[in-house]
């Protein structure tokens, strides 16, 4: 009993701490720890290349944490594998790996096809082949010379990174995580991504780290035809913060510019992407490079392409359609700078400022069906602006209308009849001082727009076959003509009776009368007639119907 009590007492006593190591080994200790040590909001998305490039671009005299320097040194040192093996892939690219028991970088020996090469290595080879087929064979880039791939332990959090050569044309090493804790598809995509980094690096040091990462993300997206979780997150985040501009310095936003390259590919072809990367690699101003690439590849300039891209950027998530990004449904729904339910709508609180080559959008749900929607826009005078109004009708048809601006100010009106919602699209193309600038807007209902009708009448023609339709307007605004619409009262398709528009002759202050003969109306058939006005923007507004049953003409 005494011995038992003594044992319990001893076991319950707190353990004595050993002496602290007076000479601890500086951390990080290995490559896996180094990658984790450099983690920040950017590398949370596996953007180690951007982090490494940023550290390499720092001036030699910069005050850098010694631990960060050590981490960078560990990552840039070519991995040395225990009992290293090598396998040749496309373009004489060598894949180095180890299957040695107990080696920290070992990969599984699994070889399901029994060809003597571990399946993990063949997955890397598949990714390299897919990247080569896209970038070299289809797009015409030069294959990176002397590229080697090393499968090394990065801890499973990051899929890989590229060790650039000391100078152009020298060997580059792509390090890919050997643990594949996020799945073997991550390994294949990592091979595509790092091959793309090697291709862009082969163009010289002029291509910024952000565009290099965007190119790598785009390559994976294009090979697979749909974004993986990482790319979808980067692209969605880019679109949600488009107000920061295409040339935002934030590495996560820059990587999300893969969506711009995807837009170029879908709209203009792979050649436009190749020219864009080549122009950016010439180390010229980014906006000038993008503009020059577009004018070499197409008849468009950057402003017109950016306008189209802005429209594509809001047709994502539940607003996706079949005519824009093929993977749009897999992205987040568009983020609006402000959303307005009902009219009037005013920018009482300032929306976020918009940087040069940035964009924002405002949602307007009018909740009214008669009259017109008038939208006014005013941008800060120190910036160059463009604005559009996208009208979504109740049958989900989209119509984009340009707002003519003078000194950053402009307005537009559209008939409300079929409008379910509208988007005010705002773009800044330039800022005098390089700073993001604000804008304001207002939207209100305008009664009697585009025309206010006093009466519509339809009667049997007294001197011949057909029906005489007459109508009187009390006011007309921005109206260029009328159509006479006819439908059978018992159902059937609505037809436009007139072959040419009936010219609009009225104005905003005076009443105007119109007469039109429909000689094709059949006697004894009940019809519904409506008057449709057409605005200078090509939008329409329609009157209430009137009914008539033309009789046989008296003899």
XYZ file of C-alpha atoms in Angstrom:
555
model
C 0.000 0.000 0.000
C 2.793 2.390 0.877
C 4.591 1.588 -2.317
C 1.432 2.148 -4.300
C 0.804 5.481 -2.634
C 4.388 6.474 -3.283
C 4.065 5.551 -6.980
C 0.865 7.566 -7.347
C 2.445 10.563 -5.719
C 5.487 10.395 -7.924
C 3.421 10.019 -11.066
C 1.340 13.038 -10.132
C 4.323 15.279 -9.548
C 4.952 17.842 -12.311
C 7.754 17.033 -14.690
C 10.836 19.174 -14.325
C 11.658 21.199 -17.407
C 15.001 20.405 -18.960
C 17.574 23.115 -19.499
C 16.964 25.377 -22.462
C 19.197 24.847 -25.467
C 21.745 27.676 -25.184
C 22.537 27.433 -28.900
C 19.197 26.670 -30.705
C 19.467 25.995 -34.384
C 18.028 28.954 -36.319
C 14.662 28.375 -37.936
C 13.304 27.516 -40.397
C 15.100 24.183 -40.494
C 13.981 22.718 -43.833
C 12.159 23.505 -47.077
C 8.734 22.525 -45.762
C 9.150 24.769 -42.739
C 10.502 27.572 -44.942
C 7.417 27.519 -47.149
C 5.152 27.696 -44.125
C 7.285 30.437 -42.594
C 6.764 32.706 -45.615
C 2.991 32.268 -45.492
C 0.889 35.414 -45.713
C -2.540 36.252 -47.200
C -1.068 35.874 -50.685
C 0.552 32.488 -50.187
C -2.631 31.216 -48.589
C -3.653 30.708 -52.234
C -0.432 28.827 -53.004
C 1.196 31.849 -54.634
C 4.708 31.061 -53.458
C 6.186 32.279 -56.745
C 4.774 35.751 -56.119
C 6.166 35.796 -52.591
C 9.612 34.665 -53.727
C 9.672 37.171 -56.590
C 8.726 39.982 -54.210
C 11.587 39.129 -51.873
C 14.081 38.846 -54.736
C 13.056 42.293 -56.000
C 13.852 43.947 -52.668
C 16.921 46.193 -52.639
C 20.050 44.595 -51.209
C 20.055 47.168 -48.407
C 16.459 46.413 -47.402
C 15.923 45.481 -43.765
C 14.785 41.865 -44.032
C 14.182 39.528 -41.121
C 17.130 37.060 -40.979
C 14.657 34.190 -40.619
C 12.954 35.241 -43.858
C 16.339 35.391 -45.590
C 17.060 31.883 -44.357
C 13.666 30.673 -45.548
C 14.240 32.195 -48.977
C 17.678 30.598 -49.166
C 16.235 27.179 -48.345
C 13.587 27.507 -51.049
C 16.016 28.719 -53.717
C 18.534 25.947 -53.072
C 18.033 23.025 -55.442
C 16.623 20.112 -53.421
C 19.018 17.224 -52.848
C 17.157 13.941 -52.661
C 18.306 10.776 -50.955
C 18.822 7.985 -53.536
C 17.577 10.273 -56.280
C 16.022 8.825 -59.421
C 15.348 10.568 -62.731
C 12.719 10.186 -65.463
C 12.648 12.000 -68.800
C 9.503 13.892 -69.803
C 8.638 16.102 -72.801
C 11.112 18.755 -74.029
C 13.954 16.853 -72.343
C 12.514 17.924 -69.006
C 13.860 15.701 -66.237
C 11.672 14.717 -63.285
C 13.726 13.854 -60.186
C 12.280 11.938 -57.250
C 13.013 9.390 -54.565
C 11.190 6.340 -53.256
C 13.749 5.559 -50.568
C 12.227 4.411 -47.303
C 12.580 7.006 -44.580
C 13.513 9.815 -46.995
C 11.531 12.997 -46.144
C 10.895 13.642 -49.849
C 9.840 10.130 -50.824
C 6.839 9.468 -53.027
C 4.774 6.249 -53.007
C 6.143 3.330 -55.016
C 2.662 2.675 -56.488
C 3.001 1.686 -60.155
C -0.348 0.366 -61.316
C 0.656 -0.020 -64.966
C 3.892 -1.829 -64.010
C 6.081 0.216 -66.324
C 8.718 0.843 -63.690
C 7.766 4.504 -63.168
C 5.751 5.487 -60.065
C 2.257 6.749 -60.888
C 2.970 10.031 -59.104
C 5.822 10.746 -61.531
C 3.625 9.901 -64.514
C 0.988 12.328 -63.235
C 3.631 15.045 -63.235
C 4.567 14.026 -66.774
C 0.920 14.268 -67.820
C 0.692 17.822 -66.527
C 3.932 18.794 -68.278
C 2.680 17.299 -71.556
C -0.651 19.129 -71.283
C 1.117 22.424 -70.608
C 3.505 21.890 -73.498
C 0.659 21.066 -75.891
C -1.121 24.327 -75.003
C 1.768 26.747 -74.627
C 4.334 25.445 -77.136
C 2.436 23.516 -79.792
C -0.759 25.591 -79.954
C 0.447 29.051 -78.903
C 3.976 29.044 -80.269
C 5.949 29.878 -77.134
C 9.502 28.591 -76.907
C 9.860 25.536 -74.695
C 11.877 26.298 -71.540
C 15.433 25.080 -71.974
C 16.866 22.666 -69.427
C 13.859 22.601 -67.123
C 13.993 20.045 -64.334
C 11.223 19.095 -61.929
C 11.999 17.928 -58.414
C 9.403 16.242 -56.216
C 10.213 17.461 -52.699
C 8.378 17.729 -49.407
C 6.657 21.115 -49.086
C 4.426 20.020 -46.246
C 1.258 19.573 -48.305
C 0.112 23.164 -48.001
C 1.676 24.508 -51.188
C 1.686 22.739 -54.515
C 4.994 24.082 -55.831
C 7.160 26.939 -57.011
C 9.885 27.720 -59.562
C 13.571 28.322 -58.822
C 14.560 30.732 -61.619
C 17.902 30.447 -63.354
C 20.612 32.919 -62.450
C 20.340 34.445 -65.910
C 18.231 34.036 -69.011
C 18.656 30.663 -70.697
C 20.050 28.873 -67.661
C 18.481 25.884 -65.960
C 15.294 26.397 -63.989
C 14.010 24.000 -61.348
C 10.331 23.490 -60.642
C 9.766 22.153 -57.133
C 6.488 20.250 -56.726
C 5.168 18.988 -53.426
C 5.847 15.272 -53.043
C 3.207 14.685 -50.356
C 0.152 15.338 -52.574
C -1.934 15.679 -49.447
C -4.471 17.693 -51.438
C -4.824 14.933 -54.042
C -2.945 13.814 -57.122
C -4.902 16.231 -59.338
C -3.192 18.994 -57.391
C 0.145 17.487 -58.479
C -0.885 17.496 -62.151
C -2.118 21.085 -61.967
C 1.060 22.104 -60.163
C 3.093 20.714 -63.069
C 1.027 22.768 -65.555
C 1.368 25.889 -63.418
C 5.134 25.619 -62.956
C 5.711 24.810 -66.631
C 3.817 28.003 -67.492
C 5.999 29.905 -65.031
C 9.079 28.489 -66.764
C 7.728 29.539 -70.187
C 7.060 33.093 -69.023
C 10.442 33.242 -67.273
C 12.102 32.222 -70.546
C 10.793 35.471 -72.053
C 13.045 37.445 -69.703
C 12.687 39.195 -66.386
C 10.329 41.896 -67.700
C 7.121 40.037 -66.929
C 5.933 41.001 -63.454
C 5.269 38.335 -60.852
C 1.540 39.106 -60.829
C 1.067 38.619 -64.570
C 3.303 35.533 -64.490
C 1.024 34.000 -61.858
C -2.069 35.058 -63.814
C -0.617 33.318 -66.887
C 0.061 30.157 -64.867
C -3.458 30.128 -63.408
C -4.897 30.736 -66.868
C -2.928 27.782 -68.281
C -4.503 25.412 -65.736
C -7.936 26.891 -66.394
C -7.543 26.487 -70.154
C -6.190 22.936 -70.029
C -8.963 21.762 -67.713
C -11.747 23.872 -69.205
C -13.002 24.793 -65.727
C -11.383 26.366 -62.655
C -10.225 24.327 -59.696
C -11.075 25.628 -56.226
C -7.908 27.750 -56.042
C -8.363 29.395 -59.436
C -12.099 29.911 -58.899
C -11.342 31.676 -55.611
C -8.654 33.886 -57.166
C -10.807 34.816 -60.161
C -13.933 35.488 -58.106
C -11.917 37.676 -55.747
C -10.492 39.557 -58.736
C -13.955 40.277 -60.130
C -15.284 41.296 -56.717
C -12.507 43.906 -56.471
C -12.406 45.106 -60.060
C -12.636 48.650 -58.699
C -8.956 48.270 -57.666
C -7.991 48.224 -61.350
C -6.437 45.652 -63.666
C -2.982 46.685 -62.508
C -3.499 46.413 -58.756
C -0.266 45.557 -56.941
C -1.928 43.106 -54.550
C -0.517 39.695 -55.544
C -3.804 37.859 -55.016
C -5.702 40.290 -57.246
C -2.919 40.181 -59.823
C -3.067 36.391 -59.973
C -6.812 36.656 -60.497
C -6.115 38.490 -63.753
C -6.210 35.002 -65.226
C -9.824 35.984 -65.917
C -8.640 38.813 -68.200
C -6.488 36.340 -70.138
C -9.459 33.986 -70.336
C -11.568 36.828 -71.732
C -8.911 37.508 -74.375
C -8.780 33.836 -75.300
C -12.558 33.468 -75.564
C -13.055 36.749 -77.450
C -9.983 36.987 -79.682
C -8.227 33.610 -79.573
C -5.028 32.214 -78.089
C -2.917 34.552 -80.218
C -4.167 37.540 -78.220
C -2.993 35.899 -74.988
C 0.431 35.133 -76.467
C 0.890 38.701 -77.692
C -0.250 40.069 -74.323
C 2.318 38.030 -72.397
C 5.052 38.931 -74.883
C 4.247 42.645 -74.707
C 4.138 42.587 -70.907
C 7.515 40.838 -70.885
C 9.025 43.766 -72.812
C 8.951 45.649 -69.492
C 6.762 48.463 -70.790
C 3.894 50.097 -68.917
C 1.169 47.514 -68.348
C -1.684 49.512 -69.916
C 0.429 50.317 -72.972
C 1.443 46.660 -73.300
C -2.152 45.433 -73.148
C -3.284 48.064 -75.636
C -0.438 47.271 -78.042
C -1.140 43.521 -77.835
C -4.821 44.042 -78.596
C -4.127 46.279 -81.569
C -1.669 43.717 -82.913
C -4.175 40.885 -82.511
C -7.472 42.653 -83.273
C -9.040 45.893 -84.424
C -9.959 46.777 -80.835
C -8.069 48.898 -78.351
C -7.812 48.360 -74.593
C -10.751 50.657 -73.805
C -13.187 48.807 -76.064
C -11.974 45.398 -74.856
C -12.244 46.505 -71.223
C -15.821 47.660 -71.848
C -16.722 44.212 -73.145
C -14.838 42.510 -70.304
C -16.809 44.534 -67.778
C -20.061 43.161 -69.164
C -18.692 39.606 -69.037
C -17.593 40.152 -65.434
C -21.153 40.654 -64.177
C -22.573 37.629 -65.990
C -21.314 35.144 -63.410
C -22.807 32.963 -60.703
C -26.594 32.834 -60.973
C -26.448 35.518 -63.691
C -24.293 33.348 -65.962
C -25.465 32.669 -69.504
C -24.266 30.524 -72.389
C -22.595 33.312 -74.352
C -19.728 34.522 -72.197
C -17.303 32.733 -69.843
C -18.077 29.004 -70.253
C -17.310 28.455 -66.563
C -19.133 31.581 -65.333
C -21.649 29.602 -63.276
C -18.786 28.271 -61.128
C -17.722 31.784 -60.087
C -19.213 34.019 -57.439
C -22.185 36.210 -58.322
C -21.234 39.816 -59.179
C -20.672 42.228 -56.295
C -22.443 45.579 -56.629
C -20.996 48.772 -55.204
C -24.563 49.586 -54.146
C -28.003 48.059 -54.676
C -31.239 50.045 -54.914
C -34.771 48.741 -54.506
C -37.354 51.115 -55.962
C -37.104 54.691 -57.206
C -35.729 57.255 -56.695
C -32.206 55.943 -56.099
C -29.397 58.253 -54.995
C -25.749 57.693 -54.109
C -26.201 59.252 -50.680
C -23.204 57.350 -49.348
C -20.192 57.336 -51.636
C -19.492 54.052 -53.384
C -15.870 52.812 -53.244
C -13.452 54.814 -55.364
C -12.430 53.335 -58.713
C -8.786 53.106 -59.770
C -7.555 53.565 -63.327
C -8.605 50.606 -65.483
C -10.982 49.648 -62.730
C -14.744 49.134 -62.809
C -17.783 49.063 -60.566
C -21.467 48.337 -61.004
C -24.661 49.591 -59.380
C -27.883 47.586 -59.215
C -31.222 49.368 -59.762
C -34.568 47.579 -59.374
C -37.201 50.168 -60.373
C -40.395 48.407 -59.148
C -42.406 50.499 -61.614
C -43.795 49.723 -65.067
C -45.004 53.014 -66.527
C -43.038 56.051 -67.575
C -39.269 55.986 -67.910
C -36.122 55.361 -65.888
C -33.675 58.270 -66.067
C -30.165 57.682 -64.768
C -27.625 60.448 -64.251
C -23.897 59.879 -63.705
C -21.083 62.185 -62.640
C -17.463 61.146 -62.166
C -14.639 63.002 -60.452
C -13.202 65.554 -62.902
C -9.634 64.310 -62.289
C -10.354 60.973 -64.005
C -11.473 59.763 -67.430
C -14.739 57.813 -67.230
C -16.991 55.564 -69.263
C -20.471 54.406 -68.276
C -23.127 52.056 -69.629
C -26.638 51.117 -68.594
C -27.493 47.426 -68.948
C -31.243 46.822 -69.002
C -32.590 43.385 -68.060
C -36.142 42.839 -69.283
C -38.741 40.608 -67.672
C -37.972 37.868 -70.194
C -34.247 38.069 -69.178
C -33.110 39.784 -72.360
C -30.074 42.040 -71.841
C -29.572 45.350 -73.620
C -26.444 47.467 -73.068
C -26.673 51.207 -73.775
C -23.729 53.571 -73.764
C -24.085 56.757 -71.704
C -22.575 59.698 -73.547
C -20.371 61.649 -71.126
C -19.074 65.196 -71.303
C -16.513 66.184 -68.694
C -17.435 63.032 -66.810
C -21.173 63.801 -66.744
C -24.052 62.238 -68.628
C -27.543 60.811 -68.439
C -29.769 58.319 -70.179
C -33.455 57.403 -70.126
C -35.180 54.140 -71.005
C -38.867 53.124 -70.993
C -39.783 51.244 -67.823
C -42.451 49.013 -69.355
C -40.518 45.740 -69.483
C -37.538 46.588 -67.250
C -36.995 44.138 -64.386
C -33.637 45.554 -63.276
C -30.797 47.666 -64.581
C -27.039 47.805 -63.990
C -25.101 51.043 -64.116
C -21.602 50.023 -65.281
C -18.851 52.490 -64.364
C -15.249 52.399 -65.626
C -12.259 54.620 -64.985
C -9.682 54.661 -67.778
C -7.265 57.207 -66.362
C -6.572 59.267 -63.270
C -4.530 62.450 -63.442
C -2.642 61.709 -60.240
C -2.878 57.919 -60.300
C -5.314 57.854 -57.384
C -8.655 56.061 -57.308
C -11.549 58.469 -57.815
C -15.212 58.621 -56.759
C -18.416 59.000 -58.751
C -22.056 59.765 -57.971
C -25.304 58.724 -59.613
C -29.057 59.176 -59.380
C -32.013 57.328 -60.842
C -35.646 58.437 -60.882
C -38.930 57.671 -62.585
C -39.939 60.082 -65.348
C -43.656 60.222 -66.089
C -44.763 60.338 -69.700
C -41.487 58.952 -71.079
C -40.988 58.348 -73.947
C -44.493 59.432 -74.914
C -47.726 60.224 -73.139
C -50.719 58.973 -75.065
C -54.155 60.574 -74.760
C -56.225 58.081 -76.767
C -55.963 55.110 -79.135
C -58.856 54.144 -81.384
C -59.405 51.455 -84.009
C -62.482 51.432 -86.299
C -63.604 49.699 -89.460
C -62.493 51.528 -92.586
C -65.581 53.192 -94.069
C -64.287 53.500 -97.620
C -62.476 50.213 -98.134
C -61.177 47.064 -96.465
C -59.254 47.071 -93.248
C -59.055 49.033 -90.012
C -58.146 52.679 -89.345
C -56.029 53.142 -86.216
C -55.693 56.614 -84.727
C -53.843 57.898 -81.675
C -52.925 61.186 -80.068
C -49.833 61.928 -77.975
C -49.708 64.720 -75.422
C -45.882 64.709 -75.340
C -42.960 62.884 -76.955
C -39.334 62.628 -75.750
C -36.379 61.108 -77.609
C -38.834 59.315 -79.868
C -37.974 58.504 -83.482
C -40.983 56.498 -84.646
C -43.988 54.256 -84.028
C -45.068 50.733 -84.875
C -48.652 49.497 -85.018
C -48.907 46.056 -83.384
C -51.762 43.654 -84.044
C -52.819 40.327 -82.533
C -55.949 38.218 -82.797
C -58.105 38.551 -79.717
C -58.474 34.759 -79.494
C -54.703 34.328 -79.359
C -51.852 34.178 -81.809
C -48.617 35.909 -82.628
C -48.292 39.692 -82.421
C -47.301 41.189 -85.763
C -46.070 44.614 -86.801
C -48.519 45.910 -89.377
C -46.396 48.722 -90.816
C -43.391 47.886 -93.002
C -41.509 51.057 -92.039
C -41.507 53.091 -88.850
C -44.141 55.773 -88.725
C -42.098 58.951 -88.084
C -42.585 60.585 -84.689
C -43.617 64.211 -85.261
C -44.369 65.462 -81.759
C -42.359 67.161 -79.043
C -42.326 67.451 -75.276
C -44.941 70.229 -75.063
C -47.518 69.818 -77.850
C -50.222 67.277 -78.687
C -49.830 65.374 -81.973
C -52.316 63.159 -83.832
C -51.631 60.126 -86.065
C -53.715 57.942 -88.428
C -52.746 54.605 -89.956
C -54.686 52.230 -92.240
C -54.259 48.481 -91.780
C -55.617 47.083 -95.064
C -54.755 43.476 -94.167
C -57.239 43.111 -91.285
C -59.835 40.441 -92.109
C -63.507 41.237 -91.732
C -65.244 39.475 -88.882
C -62.050 38.751 -86.924
C -61.584 40.420 -83.519
C -58.202 42.116 -83.169
C -56.205 43.882 -80.462
C -54.136 46.876 -81.579
C -51.350 48.592 -79.649
C -49.076 51.513 -80.457
C -45.365 50.957 -79.897
C -42.981 53.924 -79.652
C -39.258 53.530 -80.477
C -36.670 55.740 -78.774
C -33.399 56.993 -80.181
C -31.695 54.257 -78.097
C -33.764 51.588 -79.857
C -35.854 50.885 -76.739
C -39.625 50.518 -76.978
C -42.720 51.469 -75.015
C -46.192 50.131 -75.815
C -49.679 51.498 -75.227
C -52.612 49.609 -73.779
C -54.560 47.565 -76.383
C -57.801 48.545 -78.070
C -60.192 45.995 -79.553
C -61.964 46.068 -82.915
C -63.859 43.592 -85.099
C -63.881 44.980 -88.650
C -67.189 44.488 -90.438
C -67.894 43.951 -94.113
C -67.926 47.269 -95.988
C -71.454 48.407 -96.777
C -72.344 48.353 -100.456
